mmCIF file of C-alpha atoms and ligand atoms in Angstrom:
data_model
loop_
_atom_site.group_PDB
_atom_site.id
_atom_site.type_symbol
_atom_site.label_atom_id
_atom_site.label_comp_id
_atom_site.label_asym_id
_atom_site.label_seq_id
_atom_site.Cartn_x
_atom_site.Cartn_y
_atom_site.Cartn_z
ATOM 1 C CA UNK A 1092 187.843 -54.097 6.108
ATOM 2 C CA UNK A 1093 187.312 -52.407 9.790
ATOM 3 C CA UNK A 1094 184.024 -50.757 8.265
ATOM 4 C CA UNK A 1095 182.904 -55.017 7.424
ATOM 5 C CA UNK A 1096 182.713 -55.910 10.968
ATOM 6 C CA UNK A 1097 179.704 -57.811 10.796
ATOM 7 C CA UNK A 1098 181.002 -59.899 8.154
ATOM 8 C CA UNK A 1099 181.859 -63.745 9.301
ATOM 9 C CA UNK A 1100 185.186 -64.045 8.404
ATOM 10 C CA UNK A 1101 187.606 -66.702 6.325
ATOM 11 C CA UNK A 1102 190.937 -67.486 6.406
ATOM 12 C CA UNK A 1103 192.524 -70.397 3.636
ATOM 13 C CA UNK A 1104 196.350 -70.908 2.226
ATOM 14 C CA UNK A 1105 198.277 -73.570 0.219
ATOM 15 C CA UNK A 1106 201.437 -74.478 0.067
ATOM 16 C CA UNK A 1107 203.909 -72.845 -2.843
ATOM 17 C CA UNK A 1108 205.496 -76.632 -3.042
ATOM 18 C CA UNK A 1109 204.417 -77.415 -6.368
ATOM 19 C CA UNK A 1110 202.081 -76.033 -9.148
ATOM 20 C CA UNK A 1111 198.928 -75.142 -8.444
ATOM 21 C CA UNK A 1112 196.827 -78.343 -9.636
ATOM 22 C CA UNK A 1113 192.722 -79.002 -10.528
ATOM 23 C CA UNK A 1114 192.629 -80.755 -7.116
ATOM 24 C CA UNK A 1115 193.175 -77.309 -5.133
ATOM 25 C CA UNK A 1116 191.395 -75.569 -7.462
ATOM 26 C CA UNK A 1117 188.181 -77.162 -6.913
ATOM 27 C CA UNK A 1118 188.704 -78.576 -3.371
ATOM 28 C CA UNK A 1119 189.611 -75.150 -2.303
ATOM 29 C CA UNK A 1120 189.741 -71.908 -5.024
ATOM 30 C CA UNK A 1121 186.977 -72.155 -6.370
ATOM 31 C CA UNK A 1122 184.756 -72.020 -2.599
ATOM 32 C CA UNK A 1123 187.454 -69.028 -2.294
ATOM 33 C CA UNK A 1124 186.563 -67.252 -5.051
ATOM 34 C CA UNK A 1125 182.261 -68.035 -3.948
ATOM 35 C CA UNK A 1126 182.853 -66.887 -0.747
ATOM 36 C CA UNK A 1127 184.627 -63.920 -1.640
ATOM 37 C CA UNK A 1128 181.674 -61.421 -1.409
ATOM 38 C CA UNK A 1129 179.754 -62.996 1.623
ATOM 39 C CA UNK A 1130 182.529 -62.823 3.932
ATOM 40 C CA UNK A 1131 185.843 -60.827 5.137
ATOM 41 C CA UNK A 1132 188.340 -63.206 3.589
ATOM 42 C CA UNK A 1133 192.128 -63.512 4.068
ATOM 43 C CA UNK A 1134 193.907 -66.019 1.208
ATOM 44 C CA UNK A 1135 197.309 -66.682 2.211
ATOM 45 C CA UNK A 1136 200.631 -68.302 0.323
ATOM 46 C CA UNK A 1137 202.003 -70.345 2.963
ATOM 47 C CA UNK A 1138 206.009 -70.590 2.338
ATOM 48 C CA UNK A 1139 206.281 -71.483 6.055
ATOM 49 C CA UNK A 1140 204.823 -74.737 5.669
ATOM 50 C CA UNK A 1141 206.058 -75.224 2.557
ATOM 51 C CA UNK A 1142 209.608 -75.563 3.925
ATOM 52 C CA UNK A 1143 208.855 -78.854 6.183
ATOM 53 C CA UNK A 1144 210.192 -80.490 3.237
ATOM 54 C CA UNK A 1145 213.244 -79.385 1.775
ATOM 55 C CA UNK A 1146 212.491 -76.593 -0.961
ATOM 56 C CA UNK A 1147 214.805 -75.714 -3.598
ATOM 57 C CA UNK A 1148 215.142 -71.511 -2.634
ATOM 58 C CA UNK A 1149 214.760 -70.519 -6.685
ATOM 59 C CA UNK A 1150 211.705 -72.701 -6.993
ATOM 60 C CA UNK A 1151 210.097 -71.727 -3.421
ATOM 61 C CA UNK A 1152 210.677 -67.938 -4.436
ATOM 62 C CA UNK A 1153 209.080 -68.331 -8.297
ATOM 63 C CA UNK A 1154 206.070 -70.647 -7.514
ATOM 64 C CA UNK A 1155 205.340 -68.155 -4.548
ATOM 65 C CA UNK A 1156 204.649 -64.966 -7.076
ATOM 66 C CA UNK A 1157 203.249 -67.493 -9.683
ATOM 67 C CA UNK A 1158 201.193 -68.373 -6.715
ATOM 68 C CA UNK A 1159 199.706 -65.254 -6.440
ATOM 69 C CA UNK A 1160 199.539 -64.651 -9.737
ATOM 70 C CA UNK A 1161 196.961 -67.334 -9.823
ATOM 71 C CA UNK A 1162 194.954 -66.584 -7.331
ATOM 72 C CA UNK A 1163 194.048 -63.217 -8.568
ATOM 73 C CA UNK A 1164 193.430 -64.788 -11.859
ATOM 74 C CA UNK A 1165 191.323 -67.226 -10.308
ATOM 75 C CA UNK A 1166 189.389 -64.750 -9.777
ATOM 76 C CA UNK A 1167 190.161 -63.246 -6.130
ATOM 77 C CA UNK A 1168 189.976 -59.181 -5.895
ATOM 78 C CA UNK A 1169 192.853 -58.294 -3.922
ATOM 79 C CA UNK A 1170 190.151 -54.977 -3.001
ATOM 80 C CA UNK A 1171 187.648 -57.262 -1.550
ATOM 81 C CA UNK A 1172 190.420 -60.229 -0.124
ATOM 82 C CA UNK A 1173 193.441 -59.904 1.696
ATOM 83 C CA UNK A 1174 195.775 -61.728 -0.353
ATOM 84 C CA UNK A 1175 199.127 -62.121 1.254
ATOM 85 C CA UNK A 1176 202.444 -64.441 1.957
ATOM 86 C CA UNK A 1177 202.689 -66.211 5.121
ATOM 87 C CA UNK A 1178 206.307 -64.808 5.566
ATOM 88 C CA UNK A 1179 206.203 -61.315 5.674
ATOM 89 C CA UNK A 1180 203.771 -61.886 8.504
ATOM 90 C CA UNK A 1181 205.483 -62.956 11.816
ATOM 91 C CA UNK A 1182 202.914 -63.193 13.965
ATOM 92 C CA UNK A 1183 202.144 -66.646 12.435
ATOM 93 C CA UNK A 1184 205.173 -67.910 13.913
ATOM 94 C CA UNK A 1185 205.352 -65.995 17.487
ATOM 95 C CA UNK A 1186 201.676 -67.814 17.726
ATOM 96 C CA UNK A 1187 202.151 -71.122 16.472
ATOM 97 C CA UNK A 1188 205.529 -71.227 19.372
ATOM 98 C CA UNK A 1189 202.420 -70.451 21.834
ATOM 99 C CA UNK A 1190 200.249 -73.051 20.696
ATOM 100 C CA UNK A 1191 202.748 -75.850 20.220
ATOM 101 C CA UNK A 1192 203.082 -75.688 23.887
ATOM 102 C CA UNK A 1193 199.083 -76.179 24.025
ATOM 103 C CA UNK A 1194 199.278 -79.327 22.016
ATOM 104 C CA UNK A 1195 199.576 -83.313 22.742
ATOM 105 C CA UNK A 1196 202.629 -84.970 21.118
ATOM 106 C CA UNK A 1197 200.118 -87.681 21.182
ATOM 107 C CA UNK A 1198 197.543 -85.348 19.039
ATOM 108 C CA UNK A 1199 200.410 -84.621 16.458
ATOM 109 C CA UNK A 1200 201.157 -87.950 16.488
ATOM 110 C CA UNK A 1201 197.492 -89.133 14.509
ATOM 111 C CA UNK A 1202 197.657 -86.431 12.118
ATOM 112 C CA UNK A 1203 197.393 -88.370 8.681
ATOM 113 C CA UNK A 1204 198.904 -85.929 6.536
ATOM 114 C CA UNK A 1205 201.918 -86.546 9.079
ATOM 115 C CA UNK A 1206 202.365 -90.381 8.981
ATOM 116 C CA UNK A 1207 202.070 -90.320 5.018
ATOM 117 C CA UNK A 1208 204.517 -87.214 4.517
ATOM 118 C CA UNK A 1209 207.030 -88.866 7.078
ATOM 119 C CA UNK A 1210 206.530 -92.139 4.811
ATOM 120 C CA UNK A 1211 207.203 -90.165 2.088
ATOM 121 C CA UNK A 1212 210.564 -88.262 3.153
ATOM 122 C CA UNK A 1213 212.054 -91.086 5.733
ATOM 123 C CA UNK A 1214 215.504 -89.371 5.226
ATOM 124 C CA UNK A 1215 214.039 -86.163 6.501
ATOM 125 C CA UNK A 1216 211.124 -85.906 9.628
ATOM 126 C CA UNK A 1217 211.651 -82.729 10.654
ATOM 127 C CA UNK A 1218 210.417 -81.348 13.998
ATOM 128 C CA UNK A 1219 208.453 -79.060 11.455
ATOM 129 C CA UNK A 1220 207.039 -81.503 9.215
ATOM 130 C CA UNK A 1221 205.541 -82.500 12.981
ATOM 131 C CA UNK A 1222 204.067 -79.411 14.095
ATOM 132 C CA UNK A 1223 203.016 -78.080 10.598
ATOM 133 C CA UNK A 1224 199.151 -78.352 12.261
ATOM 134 C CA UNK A 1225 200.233 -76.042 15.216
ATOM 135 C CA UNK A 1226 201.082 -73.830 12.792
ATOM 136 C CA UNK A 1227 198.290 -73.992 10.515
ATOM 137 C CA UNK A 1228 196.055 -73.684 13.657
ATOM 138 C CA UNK A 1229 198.001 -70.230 14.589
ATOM 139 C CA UNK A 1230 197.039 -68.972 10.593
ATOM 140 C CA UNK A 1231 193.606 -69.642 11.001
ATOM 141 C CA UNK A 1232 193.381 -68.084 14.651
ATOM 142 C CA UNK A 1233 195.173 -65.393 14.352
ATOM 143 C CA UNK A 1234 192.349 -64.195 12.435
ATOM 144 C CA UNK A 1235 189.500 -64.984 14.242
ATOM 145 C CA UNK A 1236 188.245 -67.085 11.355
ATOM 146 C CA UNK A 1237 184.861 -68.633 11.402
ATOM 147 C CA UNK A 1238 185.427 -70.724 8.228
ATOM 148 C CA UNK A 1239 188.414 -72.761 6.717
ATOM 149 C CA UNK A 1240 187.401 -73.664 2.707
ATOM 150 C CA UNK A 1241 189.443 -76.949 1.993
ATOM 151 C CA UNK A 1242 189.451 -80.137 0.430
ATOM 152 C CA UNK A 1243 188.743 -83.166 2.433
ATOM 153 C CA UNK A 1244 192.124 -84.182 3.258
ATOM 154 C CA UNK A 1245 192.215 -81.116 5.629
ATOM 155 C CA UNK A 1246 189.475 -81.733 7.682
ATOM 156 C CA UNK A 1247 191.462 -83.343 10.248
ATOM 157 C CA UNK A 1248 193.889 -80.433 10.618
ATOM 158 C CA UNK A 1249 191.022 -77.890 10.678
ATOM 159 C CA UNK A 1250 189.276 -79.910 13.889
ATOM 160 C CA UNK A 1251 192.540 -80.174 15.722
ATOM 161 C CA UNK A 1252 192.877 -76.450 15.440
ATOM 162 C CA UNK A 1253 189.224 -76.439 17.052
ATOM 163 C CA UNK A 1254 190.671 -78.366 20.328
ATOM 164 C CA UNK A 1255 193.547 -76.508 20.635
ATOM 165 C CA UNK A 1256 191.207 -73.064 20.436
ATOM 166 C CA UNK A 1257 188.619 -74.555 22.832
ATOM 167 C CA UNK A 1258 191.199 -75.882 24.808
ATOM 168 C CA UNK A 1259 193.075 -72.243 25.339
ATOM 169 C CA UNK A 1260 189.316 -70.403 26.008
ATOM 170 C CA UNK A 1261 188.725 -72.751 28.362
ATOM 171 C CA UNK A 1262 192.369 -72.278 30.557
ATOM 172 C CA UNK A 1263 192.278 -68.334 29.470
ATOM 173 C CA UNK A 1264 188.245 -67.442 29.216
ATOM 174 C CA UNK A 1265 186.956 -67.015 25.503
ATOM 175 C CA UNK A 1266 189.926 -65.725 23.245
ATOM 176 C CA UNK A 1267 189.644 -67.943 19.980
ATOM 177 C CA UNK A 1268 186.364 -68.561 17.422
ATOM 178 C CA UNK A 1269 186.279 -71.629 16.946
ATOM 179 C CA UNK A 1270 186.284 -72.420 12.786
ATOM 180 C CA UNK A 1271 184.621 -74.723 11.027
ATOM 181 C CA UNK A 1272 186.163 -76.827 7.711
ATOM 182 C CA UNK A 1273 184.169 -75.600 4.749
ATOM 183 C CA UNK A 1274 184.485 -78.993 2.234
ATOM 184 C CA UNK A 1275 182.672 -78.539 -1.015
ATOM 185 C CA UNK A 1276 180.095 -81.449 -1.850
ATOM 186 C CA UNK A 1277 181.391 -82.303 -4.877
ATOM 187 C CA UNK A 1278 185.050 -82.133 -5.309
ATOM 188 C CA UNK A 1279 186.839 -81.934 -2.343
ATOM 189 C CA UNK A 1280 188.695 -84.899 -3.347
ATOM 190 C CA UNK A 1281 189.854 -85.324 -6.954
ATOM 191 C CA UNK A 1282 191.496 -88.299 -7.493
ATOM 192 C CA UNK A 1283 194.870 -88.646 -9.747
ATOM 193 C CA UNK A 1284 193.918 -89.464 -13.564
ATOM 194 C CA UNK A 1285 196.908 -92.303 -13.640
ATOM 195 C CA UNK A 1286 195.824 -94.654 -9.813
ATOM 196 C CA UNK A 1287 192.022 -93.147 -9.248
ATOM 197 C CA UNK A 1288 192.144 -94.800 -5.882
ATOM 198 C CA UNK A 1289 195.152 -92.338 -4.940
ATOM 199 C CA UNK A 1290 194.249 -88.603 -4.579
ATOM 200 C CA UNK A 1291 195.441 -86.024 -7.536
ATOM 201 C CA UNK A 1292 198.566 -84.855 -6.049
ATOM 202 C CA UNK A 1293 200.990 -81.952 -7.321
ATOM 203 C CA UNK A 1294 204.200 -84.696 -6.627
ATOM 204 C CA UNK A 1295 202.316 -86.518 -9.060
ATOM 205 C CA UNK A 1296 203.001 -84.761 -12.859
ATOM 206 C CA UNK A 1297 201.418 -87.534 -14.762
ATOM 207 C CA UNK A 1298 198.209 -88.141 -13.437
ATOM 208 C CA UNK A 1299 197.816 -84.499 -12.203
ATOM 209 C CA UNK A 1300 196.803 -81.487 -14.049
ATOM 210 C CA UNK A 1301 198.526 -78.187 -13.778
ATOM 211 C CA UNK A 1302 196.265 -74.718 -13.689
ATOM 212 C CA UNK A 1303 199.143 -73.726 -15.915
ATOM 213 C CA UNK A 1304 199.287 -77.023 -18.439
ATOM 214 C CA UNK A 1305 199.026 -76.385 -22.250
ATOM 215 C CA UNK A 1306 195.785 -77.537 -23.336
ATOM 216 C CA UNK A 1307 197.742 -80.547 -25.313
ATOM 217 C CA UNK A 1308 199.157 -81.321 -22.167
ATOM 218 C CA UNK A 1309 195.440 -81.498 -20.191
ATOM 219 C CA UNK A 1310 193.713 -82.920 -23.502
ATOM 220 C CA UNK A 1311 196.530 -85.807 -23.399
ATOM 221 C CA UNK A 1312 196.073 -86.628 -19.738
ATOM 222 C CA UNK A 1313 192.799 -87.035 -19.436
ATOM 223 C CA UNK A 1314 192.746 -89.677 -23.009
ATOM 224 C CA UNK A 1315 195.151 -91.593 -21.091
ATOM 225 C CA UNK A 1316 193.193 -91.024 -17.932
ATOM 226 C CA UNK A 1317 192.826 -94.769 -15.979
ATOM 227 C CA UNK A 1318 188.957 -96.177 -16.177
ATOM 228 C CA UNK A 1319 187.951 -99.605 -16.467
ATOM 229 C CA UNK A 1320 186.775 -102.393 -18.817
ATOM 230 C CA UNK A 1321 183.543 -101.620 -19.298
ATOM 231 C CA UNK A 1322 181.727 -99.095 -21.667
ATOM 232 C CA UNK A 1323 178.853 -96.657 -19.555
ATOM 233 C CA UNK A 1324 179.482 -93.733 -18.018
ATOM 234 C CA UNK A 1325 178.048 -94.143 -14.806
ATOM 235 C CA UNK A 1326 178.746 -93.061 -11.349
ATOM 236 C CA UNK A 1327 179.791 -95.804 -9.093
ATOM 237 C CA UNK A 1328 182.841 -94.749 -6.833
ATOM 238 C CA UNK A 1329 183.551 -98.211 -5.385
ATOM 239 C CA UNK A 1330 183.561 -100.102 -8.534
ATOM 240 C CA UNK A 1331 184.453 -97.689 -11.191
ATOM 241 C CA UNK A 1332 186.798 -95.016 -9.461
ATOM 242 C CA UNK A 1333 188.275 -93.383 -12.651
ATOM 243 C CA UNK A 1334 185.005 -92.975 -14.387
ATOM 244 C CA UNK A 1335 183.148 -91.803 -11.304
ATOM 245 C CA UNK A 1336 186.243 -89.146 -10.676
ATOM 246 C CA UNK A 1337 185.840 -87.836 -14.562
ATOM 247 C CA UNK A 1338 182.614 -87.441 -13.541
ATOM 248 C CA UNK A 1339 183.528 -85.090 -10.896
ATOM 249 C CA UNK A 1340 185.407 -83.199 -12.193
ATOM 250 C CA UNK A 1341 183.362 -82.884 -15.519
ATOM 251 C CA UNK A 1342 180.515 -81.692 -13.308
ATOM 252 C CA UNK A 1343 182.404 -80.093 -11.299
ATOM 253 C CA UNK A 1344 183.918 -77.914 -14.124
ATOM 254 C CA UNK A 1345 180.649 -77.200 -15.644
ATOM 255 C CA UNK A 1346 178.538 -76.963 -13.080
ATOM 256 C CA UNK A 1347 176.150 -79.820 -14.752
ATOM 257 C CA UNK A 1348 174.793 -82.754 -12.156
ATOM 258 C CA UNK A 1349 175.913 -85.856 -12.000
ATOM 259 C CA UNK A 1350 172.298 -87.272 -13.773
ATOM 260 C CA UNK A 1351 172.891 -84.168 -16.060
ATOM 261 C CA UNK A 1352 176.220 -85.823 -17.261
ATOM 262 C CA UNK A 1353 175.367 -89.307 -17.143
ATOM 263 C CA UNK A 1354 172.404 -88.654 -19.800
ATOM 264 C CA UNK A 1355 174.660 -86.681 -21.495
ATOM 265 C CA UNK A 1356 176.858 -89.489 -22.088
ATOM 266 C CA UNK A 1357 174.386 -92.331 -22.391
ATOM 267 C CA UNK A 1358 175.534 -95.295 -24.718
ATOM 268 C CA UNK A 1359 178.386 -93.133 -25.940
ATOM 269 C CA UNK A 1360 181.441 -94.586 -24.488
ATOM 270 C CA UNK A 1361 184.723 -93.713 -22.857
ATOM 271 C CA UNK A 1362 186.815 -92.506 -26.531
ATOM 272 C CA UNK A 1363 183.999 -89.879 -26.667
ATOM 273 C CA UNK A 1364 183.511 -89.089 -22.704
ATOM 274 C CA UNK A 1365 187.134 -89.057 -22.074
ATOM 275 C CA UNK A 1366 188.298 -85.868 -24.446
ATOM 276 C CA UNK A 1367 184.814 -83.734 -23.470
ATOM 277 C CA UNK A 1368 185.948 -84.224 -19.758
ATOM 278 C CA UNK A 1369 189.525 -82.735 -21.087
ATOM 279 C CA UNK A 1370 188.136 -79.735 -23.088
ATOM 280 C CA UNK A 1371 185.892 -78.979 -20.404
ATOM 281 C CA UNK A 1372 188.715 -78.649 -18.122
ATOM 282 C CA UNK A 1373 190.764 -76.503 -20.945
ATOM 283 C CA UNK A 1374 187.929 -73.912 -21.086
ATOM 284 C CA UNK A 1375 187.593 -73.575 -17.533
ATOM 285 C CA UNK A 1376 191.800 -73.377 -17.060
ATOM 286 C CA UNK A 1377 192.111 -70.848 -20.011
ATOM 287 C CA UNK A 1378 190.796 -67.889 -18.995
ATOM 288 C CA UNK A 1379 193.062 -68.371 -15.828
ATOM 289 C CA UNK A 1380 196.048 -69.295 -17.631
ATOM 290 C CA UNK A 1381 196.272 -66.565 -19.655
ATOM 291 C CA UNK A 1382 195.401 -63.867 -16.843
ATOM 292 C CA UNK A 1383 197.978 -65.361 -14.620
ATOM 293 C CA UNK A 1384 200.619 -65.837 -17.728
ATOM 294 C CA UNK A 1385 199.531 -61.423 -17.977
ATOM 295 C CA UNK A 1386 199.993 -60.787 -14.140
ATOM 296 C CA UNK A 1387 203.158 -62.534 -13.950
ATOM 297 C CA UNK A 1388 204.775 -60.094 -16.605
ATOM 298 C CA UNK A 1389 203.429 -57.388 -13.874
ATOM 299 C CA UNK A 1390 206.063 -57.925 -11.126
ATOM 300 C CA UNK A 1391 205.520 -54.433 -9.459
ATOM 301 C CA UNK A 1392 201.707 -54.812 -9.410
ATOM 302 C CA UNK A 1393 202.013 -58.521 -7.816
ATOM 303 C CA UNK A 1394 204.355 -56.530 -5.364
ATOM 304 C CA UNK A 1395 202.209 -53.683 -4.130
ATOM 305 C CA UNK A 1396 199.188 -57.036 -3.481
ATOM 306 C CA UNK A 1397 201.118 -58.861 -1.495
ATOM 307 C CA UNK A 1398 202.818 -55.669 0.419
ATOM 308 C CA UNK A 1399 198.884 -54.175 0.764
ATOM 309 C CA UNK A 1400 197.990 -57.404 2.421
ATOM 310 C CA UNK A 1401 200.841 -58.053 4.806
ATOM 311 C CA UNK A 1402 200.285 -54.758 6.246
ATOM 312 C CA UNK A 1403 195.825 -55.405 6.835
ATOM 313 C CA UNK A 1404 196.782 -59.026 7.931
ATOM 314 C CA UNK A 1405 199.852 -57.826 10.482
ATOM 315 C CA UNK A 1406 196.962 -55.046 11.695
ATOM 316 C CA UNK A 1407 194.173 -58.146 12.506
ATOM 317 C CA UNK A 1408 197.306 -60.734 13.479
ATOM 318 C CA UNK A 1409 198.400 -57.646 16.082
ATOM 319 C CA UNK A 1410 195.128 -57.523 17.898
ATOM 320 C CA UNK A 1411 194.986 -61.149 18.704
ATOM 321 C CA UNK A 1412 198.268 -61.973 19.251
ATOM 322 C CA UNK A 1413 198.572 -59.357 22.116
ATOM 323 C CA UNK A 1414 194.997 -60.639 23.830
ATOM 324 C CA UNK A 1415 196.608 -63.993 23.703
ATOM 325 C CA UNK A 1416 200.372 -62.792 25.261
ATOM 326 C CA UNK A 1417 198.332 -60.600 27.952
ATOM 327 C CA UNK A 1418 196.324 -63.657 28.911
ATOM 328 C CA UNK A 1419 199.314 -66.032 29.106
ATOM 329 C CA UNK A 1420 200.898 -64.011 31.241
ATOM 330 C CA UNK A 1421 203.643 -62.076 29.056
ATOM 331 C CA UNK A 1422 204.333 -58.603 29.930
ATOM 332 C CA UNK A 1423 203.188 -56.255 27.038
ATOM 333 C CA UNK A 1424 206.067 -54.736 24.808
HETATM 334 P P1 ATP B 404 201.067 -82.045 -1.547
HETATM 335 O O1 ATP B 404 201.002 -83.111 -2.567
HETATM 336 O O2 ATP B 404 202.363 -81.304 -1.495
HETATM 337 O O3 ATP B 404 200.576 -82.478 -0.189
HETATM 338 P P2 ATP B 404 198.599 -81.082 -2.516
HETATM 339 O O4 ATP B 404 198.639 -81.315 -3.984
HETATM 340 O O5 ATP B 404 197.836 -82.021 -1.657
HETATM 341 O O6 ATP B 404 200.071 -80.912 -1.988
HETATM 342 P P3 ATP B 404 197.978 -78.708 -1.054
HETATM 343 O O7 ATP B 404 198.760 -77.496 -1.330
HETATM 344 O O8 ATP B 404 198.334 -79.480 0.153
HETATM 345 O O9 ATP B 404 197.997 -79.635 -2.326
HETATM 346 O O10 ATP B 404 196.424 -78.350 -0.971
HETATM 347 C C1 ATP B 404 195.892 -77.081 -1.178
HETATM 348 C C2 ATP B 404 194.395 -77.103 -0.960
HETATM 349 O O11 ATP B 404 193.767 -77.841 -1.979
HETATM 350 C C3 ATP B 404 193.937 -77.753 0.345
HETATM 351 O O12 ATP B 404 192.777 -77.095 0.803
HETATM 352 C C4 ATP B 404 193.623 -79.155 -0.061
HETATM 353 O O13 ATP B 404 192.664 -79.757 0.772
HETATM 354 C C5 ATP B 404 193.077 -78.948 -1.462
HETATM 355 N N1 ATP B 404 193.382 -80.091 -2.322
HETATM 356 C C6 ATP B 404 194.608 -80.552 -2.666
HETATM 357 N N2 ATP B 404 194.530 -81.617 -3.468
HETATM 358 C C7 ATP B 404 193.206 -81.838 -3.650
HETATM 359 C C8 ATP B 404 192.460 -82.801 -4.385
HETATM 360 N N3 ATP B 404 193.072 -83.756 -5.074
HETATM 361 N N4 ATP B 404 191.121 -82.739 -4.365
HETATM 362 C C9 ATP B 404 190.488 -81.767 -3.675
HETATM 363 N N5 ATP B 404 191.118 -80.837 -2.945
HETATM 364 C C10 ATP B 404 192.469 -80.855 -2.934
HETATM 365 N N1 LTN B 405 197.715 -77.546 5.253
HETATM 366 C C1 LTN B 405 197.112 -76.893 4.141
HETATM 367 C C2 LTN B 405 197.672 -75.542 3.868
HETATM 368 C C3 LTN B 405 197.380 -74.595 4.986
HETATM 369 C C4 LTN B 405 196.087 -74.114 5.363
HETATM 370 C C5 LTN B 405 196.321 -73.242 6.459
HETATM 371 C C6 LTN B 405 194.804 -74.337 4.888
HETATM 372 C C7 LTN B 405 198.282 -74.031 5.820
HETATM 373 N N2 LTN B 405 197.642 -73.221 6.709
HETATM 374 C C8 LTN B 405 195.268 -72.609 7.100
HETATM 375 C C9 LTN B 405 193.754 -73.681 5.539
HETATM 376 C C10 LTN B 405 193.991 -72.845 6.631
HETATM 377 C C11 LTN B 405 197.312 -77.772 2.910
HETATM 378 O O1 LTN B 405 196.792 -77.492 1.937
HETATM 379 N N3 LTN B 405 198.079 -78.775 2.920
#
């Protein structure tokens, strides 16, 4: 990775809260998996955040491995990525103390993903649940990344880690790069098959589909997938949200246009468009199904991945996290 200087560099992680779903696959994966040869990428399993709401410690431990499990069967080469769990590397934390104390309340305080999850789990606002985006700005620093691949409802997170970076070069002289959100053009928000005007959610079994659901299970969903009364198979997001998300994630999973599609479809109706958007979605999840249901059996390998990449992402989270003590003032271990 040393030898790659040159290379612009990456840095992405979800949460092992839930099954991996289609949303994060192509809001997020599937970019990683593009970008994978183009730049120096680190692809991490972030249990820290995940615990902001209270996890269940068999689950948290399980869907973590599974986790990883699926992103190598997504197709990430643990050779070419640093693949690795948040955990095992502490720097994330003894930065994300630093930058909390570079951050507004007031800042925190907007964050959308904050107001809904605080909605959501009234009987629990943690003081974590409130600085998960300190946090998620230390991952992506830490690294020097230049790019953040996420779905939409990120964006905000990823340009309040930008002020809190430009804010520290500006007290401390240049320290940070500043990253930019990388949000595909198509898909970077899929919307839930049962309420299309609500996004496709892992909290949300029913109208969200699992990377690891049975094909019956996908093929189901998406025939009971919400449209509307009428019969064409058109895009129109405002006033035909179900159809027009189908149609996203048809061409999404194909890799067809949206004119593509619609011609495709012309004059056929919604019992035949329906089950071609669900087999579509079954080919492209089966290949990764069955590779992650393989790795999973493979405990030792999935081991020696995520121990390989704790030690190459401690190395890179070392060299910044010691500019950033030295220029704060901290005297040097
Ligand atoms: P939760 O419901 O617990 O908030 P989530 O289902 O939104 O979780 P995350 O783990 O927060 O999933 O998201 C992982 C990545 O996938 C992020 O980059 C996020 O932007 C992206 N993502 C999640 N859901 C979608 C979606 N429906 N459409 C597109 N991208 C998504
Ligand atoms: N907040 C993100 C997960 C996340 C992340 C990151 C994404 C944590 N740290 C750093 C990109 C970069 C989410 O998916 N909810």
């Amino acid at each position: 990775m040393e030898n790659q200087a040159r290379k612009k560099r990456i840095f992405s992680g979800i949460q092992p809260s839930g099954d991996l779903t289609l949303g994060s696959y192509m809001g997020a994966i599937k970019n990683w998996v593009a970008l994978q040869d183009e730049y120096e990428c680190l692809y991490c399993i972030v249990d820290m955040h995940a615990i902001t709401v209270r996890q269940n410690p068999a689950d948290l431990r399980r869907r973590a491995l599974e986790q990883l499990a699926q992103y190598l069967a997504c197709g990430l080469d643990p050779q070419k990525n640093v693949l690795f769990i948040q955990s095992h590397v502490p720097q994330h934390a003894e930065l994300g103390w630093i930058l909390g104390c570079y951050t507004q309340f007031g800042e925190l305080s907007r964050m959308t993903q904050f107001k809904d999850k605080s909605a959501k789990h009234k009987d629990n606002i943690t003081a974590g649940l409130f600085t998960y985006p300190v946090l998620m700005a230390a991952d992506i620093l830490l690294y020097q990344a230049d790019l953040v691949p996420v779905g939409a409802d990120q964006k905000q997170h990823v340009e309040l880690c930008r002020d809190i970076a430009q804010r520290f070069n500006g007290l401390y002289s240049d320290t940070f790069t500043l990253p930019e959100p990388f949000i595909p053009k198509m898909g970077a928000r899929i919307m839930s098959l049962g309420n299309p005007e609500s996004k496709m959610s892992k909290s949300d079994p029913d109208g969200c589909i699992y990377l690891m659901d049975k094909p019956e299970d996908v093929m189901r969903k998406f025939k009971r997938a919400v449209t509307d009364s009428e019969t064409s198979v058109k895009f129109d997001k405002e006033n035909k949200p179900g159809i027009s998300n189908l149609l996203t994630i048809y061409c999404t999973a194909t890799g067809k246009t949206l004119e593509e599609a619609e011609a495709e479809f012309a004059g056929q109706g919604y019992g035949v468009f329906k089950p071609a958007v669900g087999e579509a979605v079954v080919e492209l999840m089966r290949p990764v199904r069955e590779e992650a249901t393989r790795l999973l059996a493979d405990k030792a390998y999935l081991e020696s991945v995520y121990r390989e990449g704790a030690q190459r992402a401690q190395y890179l989270a070392n060299k910044t996290l010691s500019k950033v003590q030295r220029k704060i003032g901290f005297i040097a271990r």
